[in-house]
JSON list of C-alpha atoms in Angstrom, two decimals:
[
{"chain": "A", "resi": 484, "resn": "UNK", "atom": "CA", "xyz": [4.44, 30.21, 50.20]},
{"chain": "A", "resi": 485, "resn": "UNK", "atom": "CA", "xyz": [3.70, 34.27, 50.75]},
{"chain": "A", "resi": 486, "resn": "UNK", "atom": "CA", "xyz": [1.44, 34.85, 53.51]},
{"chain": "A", "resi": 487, "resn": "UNK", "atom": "CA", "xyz": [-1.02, 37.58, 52.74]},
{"chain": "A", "resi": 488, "resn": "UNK", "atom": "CA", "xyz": [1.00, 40.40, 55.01]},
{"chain": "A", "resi": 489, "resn": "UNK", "atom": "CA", "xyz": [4.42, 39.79, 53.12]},
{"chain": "A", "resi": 490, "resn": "UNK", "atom": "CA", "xyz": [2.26, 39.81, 49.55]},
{"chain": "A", "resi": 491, "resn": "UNK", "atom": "CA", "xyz": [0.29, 42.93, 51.11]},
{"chain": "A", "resi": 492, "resn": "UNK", "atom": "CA", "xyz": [2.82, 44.97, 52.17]},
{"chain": "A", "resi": 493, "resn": "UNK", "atom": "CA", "xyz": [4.54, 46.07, 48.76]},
{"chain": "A", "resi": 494, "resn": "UNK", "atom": "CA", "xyz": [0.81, 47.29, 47.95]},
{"chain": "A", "resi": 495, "resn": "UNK", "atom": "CA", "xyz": [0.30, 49.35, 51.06]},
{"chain": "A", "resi": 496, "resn": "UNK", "atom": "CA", "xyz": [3.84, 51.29, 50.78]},
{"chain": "A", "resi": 497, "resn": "UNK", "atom": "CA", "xyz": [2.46, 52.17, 47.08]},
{"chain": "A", "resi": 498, "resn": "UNK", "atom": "CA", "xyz": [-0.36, 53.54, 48.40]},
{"chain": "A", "resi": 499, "resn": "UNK", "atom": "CA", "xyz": [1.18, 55.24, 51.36]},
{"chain": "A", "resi": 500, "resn": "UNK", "atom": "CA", "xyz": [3.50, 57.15, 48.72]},
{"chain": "A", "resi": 501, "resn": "UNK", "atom": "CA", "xyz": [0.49, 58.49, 47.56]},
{"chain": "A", "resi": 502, "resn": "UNK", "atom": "CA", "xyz": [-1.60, 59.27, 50.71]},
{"chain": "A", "resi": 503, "resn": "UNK", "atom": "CA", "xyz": [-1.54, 63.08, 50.22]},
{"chain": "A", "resi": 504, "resn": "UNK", "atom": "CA", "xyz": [-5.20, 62.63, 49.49]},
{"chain": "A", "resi": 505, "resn": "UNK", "atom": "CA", "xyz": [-6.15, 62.87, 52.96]},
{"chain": "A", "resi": 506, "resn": "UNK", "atom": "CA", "xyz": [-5.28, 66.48, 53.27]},
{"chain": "A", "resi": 507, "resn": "UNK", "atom": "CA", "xyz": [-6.61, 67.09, 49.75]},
{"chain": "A", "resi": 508, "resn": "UNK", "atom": "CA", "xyz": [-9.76, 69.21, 51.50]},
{"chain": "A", "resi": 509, "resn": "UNK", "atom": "CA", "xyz": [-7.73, 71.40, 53.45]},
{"chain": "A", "resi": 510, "resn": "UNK", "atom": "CA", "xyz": [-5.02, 72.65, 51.13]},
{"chain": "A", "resi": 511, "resn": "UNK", "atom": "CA", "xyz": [-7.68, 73.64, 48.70]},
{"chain": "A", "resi": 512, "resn": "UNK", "atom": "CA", "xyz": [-9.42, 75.54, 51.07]},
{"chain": "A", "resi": 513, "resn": "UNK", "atom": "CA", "xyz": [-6.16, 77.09, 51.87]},
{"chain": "A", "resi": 514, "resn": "UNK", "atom": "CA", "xyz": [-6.04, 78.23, 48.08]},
{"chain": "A", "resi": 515, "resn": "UNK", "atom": "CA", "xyz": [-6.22, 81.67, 47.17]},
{"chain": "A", "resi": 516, "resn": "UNK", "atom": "CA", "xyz": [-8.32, 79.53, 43.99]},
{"chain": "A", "resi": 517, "resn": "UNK", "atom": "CA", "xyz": [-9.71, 76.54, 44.82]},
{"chain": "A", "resi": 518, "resn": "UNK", "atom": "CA", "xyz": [-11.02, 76.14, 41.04]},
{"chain": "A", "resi": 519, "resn": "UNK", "atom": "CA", "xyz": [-6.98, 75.49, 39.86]},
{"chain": "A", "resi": 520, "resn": "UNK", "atom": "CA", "xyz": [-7.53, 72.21, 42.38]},
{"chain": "A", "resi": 521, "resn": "UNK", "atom": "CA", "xyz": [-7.53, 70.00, 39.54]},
{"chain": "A", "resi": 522, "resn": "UNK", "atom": "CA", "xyz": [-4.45, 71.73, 37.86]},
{"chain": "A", "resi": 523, "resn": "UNK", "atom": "CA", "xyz": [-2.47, 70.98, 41.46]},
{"chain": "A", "resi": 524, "resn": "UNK", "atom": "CA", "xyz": [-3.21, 67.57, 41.33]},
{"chain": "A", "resi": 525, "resn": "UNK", "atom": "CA", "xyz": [-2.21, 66.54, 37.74]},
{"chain": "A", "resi": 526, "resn": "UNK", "atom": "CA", "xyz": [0.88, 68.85, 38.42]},
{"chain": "A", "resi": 527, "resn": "UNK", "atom": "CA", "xyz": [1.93, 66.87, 42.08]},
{"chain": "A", "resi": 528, "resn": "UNK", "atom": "CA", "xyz": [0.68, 63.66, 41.01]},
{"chain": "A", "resi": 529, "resn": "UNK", "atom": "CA", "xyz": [2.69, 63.59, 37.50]},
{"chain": "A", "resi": 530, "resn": "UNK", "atom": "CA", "xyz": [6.05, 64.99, 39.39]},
{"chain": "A", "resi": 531, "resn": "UNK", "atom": "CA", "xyz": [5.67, 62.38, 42.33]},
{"chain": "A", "resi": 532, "resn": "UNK", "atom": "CA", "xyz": [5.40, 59.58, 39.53]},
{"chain": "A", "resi": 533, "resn": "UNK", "atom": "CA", "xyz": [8.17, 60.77, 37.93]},
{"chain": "A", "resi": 534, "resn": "UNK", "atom": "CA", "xyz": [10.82, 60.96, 40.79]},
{"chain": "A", "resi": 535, "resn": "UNK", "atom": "CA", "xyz": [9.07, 57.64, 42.72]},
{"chain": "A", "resi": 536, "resn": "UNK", "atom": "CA", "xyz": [10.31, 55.70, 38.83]},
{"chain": "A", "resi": 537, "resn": "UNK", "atom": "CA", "xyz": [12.93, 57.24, 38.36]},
{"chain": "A", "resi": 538, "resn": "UNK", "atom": "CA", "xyz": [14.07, 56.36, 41.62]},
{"chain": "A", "resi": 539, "resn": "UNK", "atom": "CA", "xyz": [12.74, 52.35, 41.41]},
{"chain": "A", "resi": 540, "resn": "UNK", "atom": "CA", "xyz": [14.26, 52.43, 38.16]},
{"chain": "A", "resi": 541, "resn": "UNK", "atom": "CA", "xyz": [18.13, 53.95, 39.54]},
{"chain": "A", "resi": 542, "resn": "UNK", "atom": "CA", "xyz": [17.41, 51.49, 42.56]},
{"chain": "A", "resi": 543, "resn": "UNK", "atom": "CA", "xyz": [16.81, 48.41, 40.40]},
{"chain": "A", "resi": 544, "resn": "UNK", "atom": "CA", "xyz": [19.56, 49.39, 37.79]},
{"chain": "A", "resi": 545, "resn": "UNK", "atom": "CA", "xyz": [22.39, 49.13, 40.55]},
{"chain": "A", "resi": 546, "resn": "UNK", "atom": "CA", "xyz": [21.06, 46.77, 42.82]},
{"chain": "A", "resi": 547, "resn": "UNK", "atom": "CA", "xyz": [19.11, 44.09, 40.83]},
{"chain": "A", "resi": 548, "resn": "UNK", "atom": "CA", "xyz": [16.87, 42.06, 42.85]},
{"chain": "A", "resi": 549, "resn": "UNK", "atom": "CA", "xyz": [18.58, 42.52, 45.80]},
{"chain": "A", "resi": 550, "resn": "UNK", "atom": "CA", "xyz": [17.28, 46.00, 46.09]},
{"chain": "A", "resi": 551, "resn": "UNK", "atom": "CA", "xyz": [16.23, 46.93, 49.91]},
{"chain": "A", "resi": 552, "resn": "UNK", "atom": "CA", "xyz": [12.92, 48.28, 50.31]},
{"chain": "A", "resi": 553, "resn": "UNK", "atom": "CA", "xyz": [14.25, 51.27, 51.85]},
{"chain": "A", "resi": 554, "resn": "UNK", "atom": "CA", "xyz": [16.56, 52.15, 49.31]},
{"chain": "A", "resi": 555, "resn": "UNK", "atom": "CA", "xyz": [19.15, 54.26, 51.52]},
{"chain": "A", "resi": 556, "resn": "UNK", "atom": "CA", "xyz": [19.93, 50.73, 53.27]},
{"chain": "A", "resi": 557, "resn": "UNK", "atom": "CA", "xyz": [21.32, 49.37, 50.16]},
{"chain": "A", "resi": 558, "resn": "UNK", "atom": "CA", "xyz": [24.06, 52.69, 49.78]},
{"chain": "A", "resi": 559, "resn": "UNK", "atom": "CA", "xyz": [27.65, 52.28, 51.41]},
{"chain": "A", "resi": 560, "resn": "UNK", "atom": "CA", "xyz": [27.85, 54.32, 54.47]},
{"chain": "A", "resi": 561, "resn": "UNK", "atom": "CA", "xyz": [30.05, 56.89, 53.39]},
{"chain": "A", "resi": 562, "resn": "UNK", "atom": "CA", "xyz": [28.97, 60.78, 52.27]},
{"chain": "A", "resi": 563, "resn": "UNK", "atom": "CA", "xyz": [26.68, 60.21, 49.94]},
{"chain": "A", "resi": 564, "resn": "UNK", "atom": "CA", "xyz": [24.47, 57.59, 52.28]},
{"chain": "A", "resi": 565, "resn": "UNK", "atom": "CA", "xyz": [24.75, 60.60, 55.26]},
{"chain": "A", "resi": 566, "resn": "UNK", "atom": "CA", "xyz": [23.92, 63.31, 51.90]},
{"chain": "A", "resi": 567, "resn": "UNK", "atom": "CA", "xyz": [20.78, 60.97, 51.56]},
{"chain": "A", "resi": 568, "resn": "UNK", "atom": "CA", "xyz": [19.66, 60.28, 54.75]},
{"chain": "A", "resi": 569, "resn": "UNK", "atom": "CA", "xyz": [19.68, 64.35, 55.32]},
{"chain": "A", "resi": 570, "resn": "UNK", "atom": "CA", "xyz": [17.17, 64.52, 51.99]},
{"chain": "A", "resi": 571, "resn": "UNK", "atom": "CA", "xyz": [15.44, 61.78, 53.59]},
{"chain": "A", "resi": 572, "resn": "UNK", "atom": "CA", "xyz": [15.26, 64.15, 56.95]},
{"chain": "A", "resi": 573, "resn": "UNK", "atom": "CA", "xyz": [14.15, 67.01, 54.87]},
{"chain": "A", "resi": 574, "resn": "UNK", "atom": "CA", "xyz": [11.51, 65.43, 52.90]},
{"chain": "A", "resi": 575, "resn": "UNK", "atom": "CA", "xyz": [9.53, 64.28, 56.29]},
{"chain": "A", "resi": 576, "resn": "UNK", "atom": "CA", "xyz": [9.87, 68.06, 57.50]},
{"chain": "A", "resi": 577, "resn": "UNK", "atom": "CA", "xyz": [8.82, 69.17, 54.36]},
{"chain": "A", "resi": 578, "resn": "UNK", "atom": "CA", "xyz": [5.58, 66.44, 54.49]},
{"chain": "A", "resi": 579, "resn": "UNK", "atom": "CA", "xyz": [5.06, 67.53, 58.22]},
{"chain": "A", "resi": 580, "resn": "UNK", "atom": "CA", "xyz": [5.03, 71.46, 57.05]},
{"chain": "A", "resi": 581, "resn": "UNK", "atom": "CA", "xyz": [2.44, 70.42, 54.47]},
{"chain": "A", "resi": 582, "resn": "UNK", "atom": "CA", "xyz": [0.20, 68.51, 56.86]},
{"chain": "A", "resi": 583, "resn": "UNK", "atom": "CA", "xyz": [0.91, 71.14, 59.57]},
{"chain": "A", "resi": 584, "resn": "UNK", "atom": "CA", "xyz": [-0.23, 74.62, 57.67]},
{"chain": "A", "resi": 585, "resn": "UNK", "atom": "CA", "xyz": [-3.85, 73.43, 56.90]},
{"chain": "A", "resi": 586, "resn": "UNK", "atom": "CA", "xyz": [-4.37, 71.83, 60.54]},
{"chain": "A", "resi": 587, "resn": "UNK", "atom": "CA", "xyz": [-3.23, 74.68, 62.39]},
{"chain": "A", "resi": 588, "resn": "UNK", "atom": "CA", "xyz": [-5.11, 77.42, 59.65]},
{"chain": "A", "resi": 589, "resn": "UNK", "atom": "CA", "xyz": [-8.14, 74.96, 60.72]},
{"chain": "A", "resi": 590, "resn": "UNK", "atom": "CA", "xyz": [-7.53, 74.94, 64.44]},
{"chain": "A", "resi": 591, "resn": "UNK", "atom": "CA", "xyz": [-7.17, 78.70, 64.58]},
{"chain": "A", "resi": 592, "resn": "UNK", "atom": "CA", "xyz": [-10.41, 79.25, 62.59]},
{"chain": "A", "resi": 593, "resn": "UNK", "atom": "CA", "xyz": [-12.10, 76.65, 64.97]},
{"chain": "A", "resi": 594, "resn": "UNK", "atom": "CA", "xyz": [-10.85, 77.71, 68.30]},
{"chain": "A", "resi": 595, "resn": "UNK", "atom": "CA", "xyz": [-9.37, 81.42, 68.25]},
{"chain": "A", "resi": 596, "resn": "UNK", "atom": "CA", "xyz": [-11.83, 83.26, 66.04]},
{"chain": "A", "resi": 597, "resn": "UNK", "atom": "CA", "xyz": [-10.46, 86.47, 65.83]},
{"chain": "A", "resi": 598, "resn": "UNK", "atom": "CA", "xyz": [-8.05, 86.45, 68.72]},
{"chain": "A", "resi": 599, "resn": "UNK", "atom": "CA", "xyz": [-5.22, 84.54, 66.52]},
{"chain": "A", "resi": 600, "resn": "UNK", "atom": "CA", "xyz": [-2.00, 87.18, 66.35]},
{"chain": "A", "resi": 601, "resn": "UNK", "atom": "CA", "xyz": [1.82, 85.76, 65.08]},
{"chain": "A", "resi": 602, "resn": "UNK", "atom": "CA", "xyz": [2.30, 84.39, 68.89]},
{"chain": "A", "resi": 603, "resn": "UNK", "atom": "CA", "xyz": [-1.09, 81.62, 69.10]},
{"chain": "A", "resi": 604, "resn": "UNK", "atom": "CA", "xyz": [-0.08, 80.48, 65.64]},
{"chain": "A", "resi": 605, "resn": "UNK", "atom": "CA", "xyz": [3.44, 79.80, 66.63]},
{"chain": "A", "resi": 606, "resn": "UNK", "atom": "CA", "xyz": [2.27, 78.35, 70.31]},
{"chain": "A", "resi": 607, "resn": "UNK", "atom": "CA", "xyz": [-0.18, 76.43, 68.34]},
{"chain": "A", "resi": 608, "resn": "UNK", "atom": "CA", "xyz": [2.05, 74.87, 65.95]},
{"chain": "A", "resi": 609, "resn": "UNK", "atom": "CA", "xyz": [4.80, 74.27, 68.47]},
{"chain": "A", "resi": 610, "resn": "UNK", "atom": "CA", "xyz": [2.25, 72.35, 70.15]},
{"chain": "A", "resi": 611, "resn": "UNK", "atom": "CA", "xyz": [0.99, 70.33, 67.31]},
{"chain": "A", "resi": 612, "resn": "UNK", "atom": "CA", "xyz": [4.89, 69.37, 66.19]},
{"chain": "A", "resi": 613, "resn": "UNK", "atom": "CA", "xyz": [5.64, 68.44, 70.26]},
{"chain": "A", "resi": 614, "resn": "UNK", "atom": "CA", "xyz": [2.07, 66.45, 70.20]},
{"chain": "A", "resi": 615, "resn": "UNK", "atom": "CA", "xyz": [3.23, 64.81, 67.16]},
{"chain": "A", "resi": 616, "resn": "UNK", "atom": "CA", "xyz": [6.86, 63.98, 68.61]},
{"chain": "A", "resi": 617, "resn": "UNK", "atom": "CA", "xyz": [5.43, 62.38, 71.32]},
{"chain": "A", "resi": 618, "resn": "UNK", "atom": "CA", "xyz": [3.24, 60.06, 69.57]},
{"chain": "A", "resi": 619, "resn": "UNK", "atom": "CA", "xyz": [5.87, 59.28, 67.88]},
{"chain": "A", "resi": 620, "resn": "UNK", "atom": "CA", "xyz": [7.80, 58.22, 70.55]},
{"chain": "A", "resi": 621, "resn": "UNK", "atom": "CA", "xyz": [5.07, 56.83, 72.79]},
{"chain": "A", "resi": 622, "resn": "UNK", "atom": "CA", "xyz": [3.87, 54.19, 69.64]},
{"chain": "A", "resi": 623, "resn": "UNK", "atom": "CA", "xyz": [6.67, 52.42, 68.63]},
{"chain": "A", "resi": 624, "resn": "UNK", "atom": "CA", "xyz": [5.95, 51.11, 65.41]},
{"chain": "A", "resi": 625, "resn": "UNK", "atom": "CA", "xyz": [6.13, 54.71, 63.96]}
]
C-alpha cells in the first residue's frame, strides 16, 4: 500500500514545475506593458507544456516504467549525461536570474530611493545570490 507522501509527491513536483506564479506580480510590474500580462502567460505556459511532454514523453519512450524521476539519472554517464547536467546548471541560473531581477528592482525601490547607481544594484544582487547560497547550504534538504 502507497502512503499518502509517496502518492503525494508526483503531484507536488507537477506543481513545482509550474510555480512561476509566485513571481507573477513582480515581473508584470517590471513590464514596460503590464496589459500584454495575459499574452506572457499563454505564451510561457503553452511553451513550458510543450517541452515538460515532450520531455515525459522522450523519457518514457526509452526508459519504460523504469524511468527515474530525475530523468538525467537514468542517462549513461558519458558526454551527453555531463551535456545535460550543464543545461540542467543553466536552467537553475536562468530561474534564479528570473526570480532575482524583480526582487532586487523591488529592494532598490524600497530601500535606496533615488540613491541606486550600477554599483548598489550589483552589491545588492551579489548579496541576494550569496544570501541565497547560504541557505542553500545551511538547509540541507535544498
Amino acid at each position: 500500500k502507497q502512503g499518502f507522501l509517496s502518492a503525494y509527491n508526483p503531484i507536488s513536483s507537477f506543481i513545482f514545475a509550474y510555480q512561476g506564479q509566485s513571481i507573477f506580480l513582480e515581473v508584470m510590474s517590471e513590464m514596460t506593458n503590464p496589459r500584454d500580462w495575459h499574452k506572457t502567460v499563454y505564451v510561457s505556459h503553452t511553451g513550458m507544456a510543450t517541452c515538460y511532454c515532450l520531455t515525459a514523453f522522450v523519457g518514457y519512450y526509452y526508459k519504460g516504467d523504469d524511468v527515474p524521476s530525475y530523468l538525467p539519472a537514468g542517462i549513461k554517464d558519458g558526454i551527453l549525461k555531463s551535456f545535460v547536467n550543464v543545461l540542467v546548471a543553466y536552467h537553475v541560473l536562468v530561474a534564479y536570474i528570473i526570480n532575482n531581477i524583480p526582487l532586487t528592482s523591488m529592494l532598490k525601490r524600497r530601500f535606496l530611493r533615488g540613491r541606486s547607481n550600477t554599483l548598489s544594484h550589483f552589491l545588492l544582487s551579489m548579496f541576494l545570490l550569496g544570501a541565497a547560497y547560504l541557505i542553500t547550504q545551511l538547509v540541507p534538504f535544498f
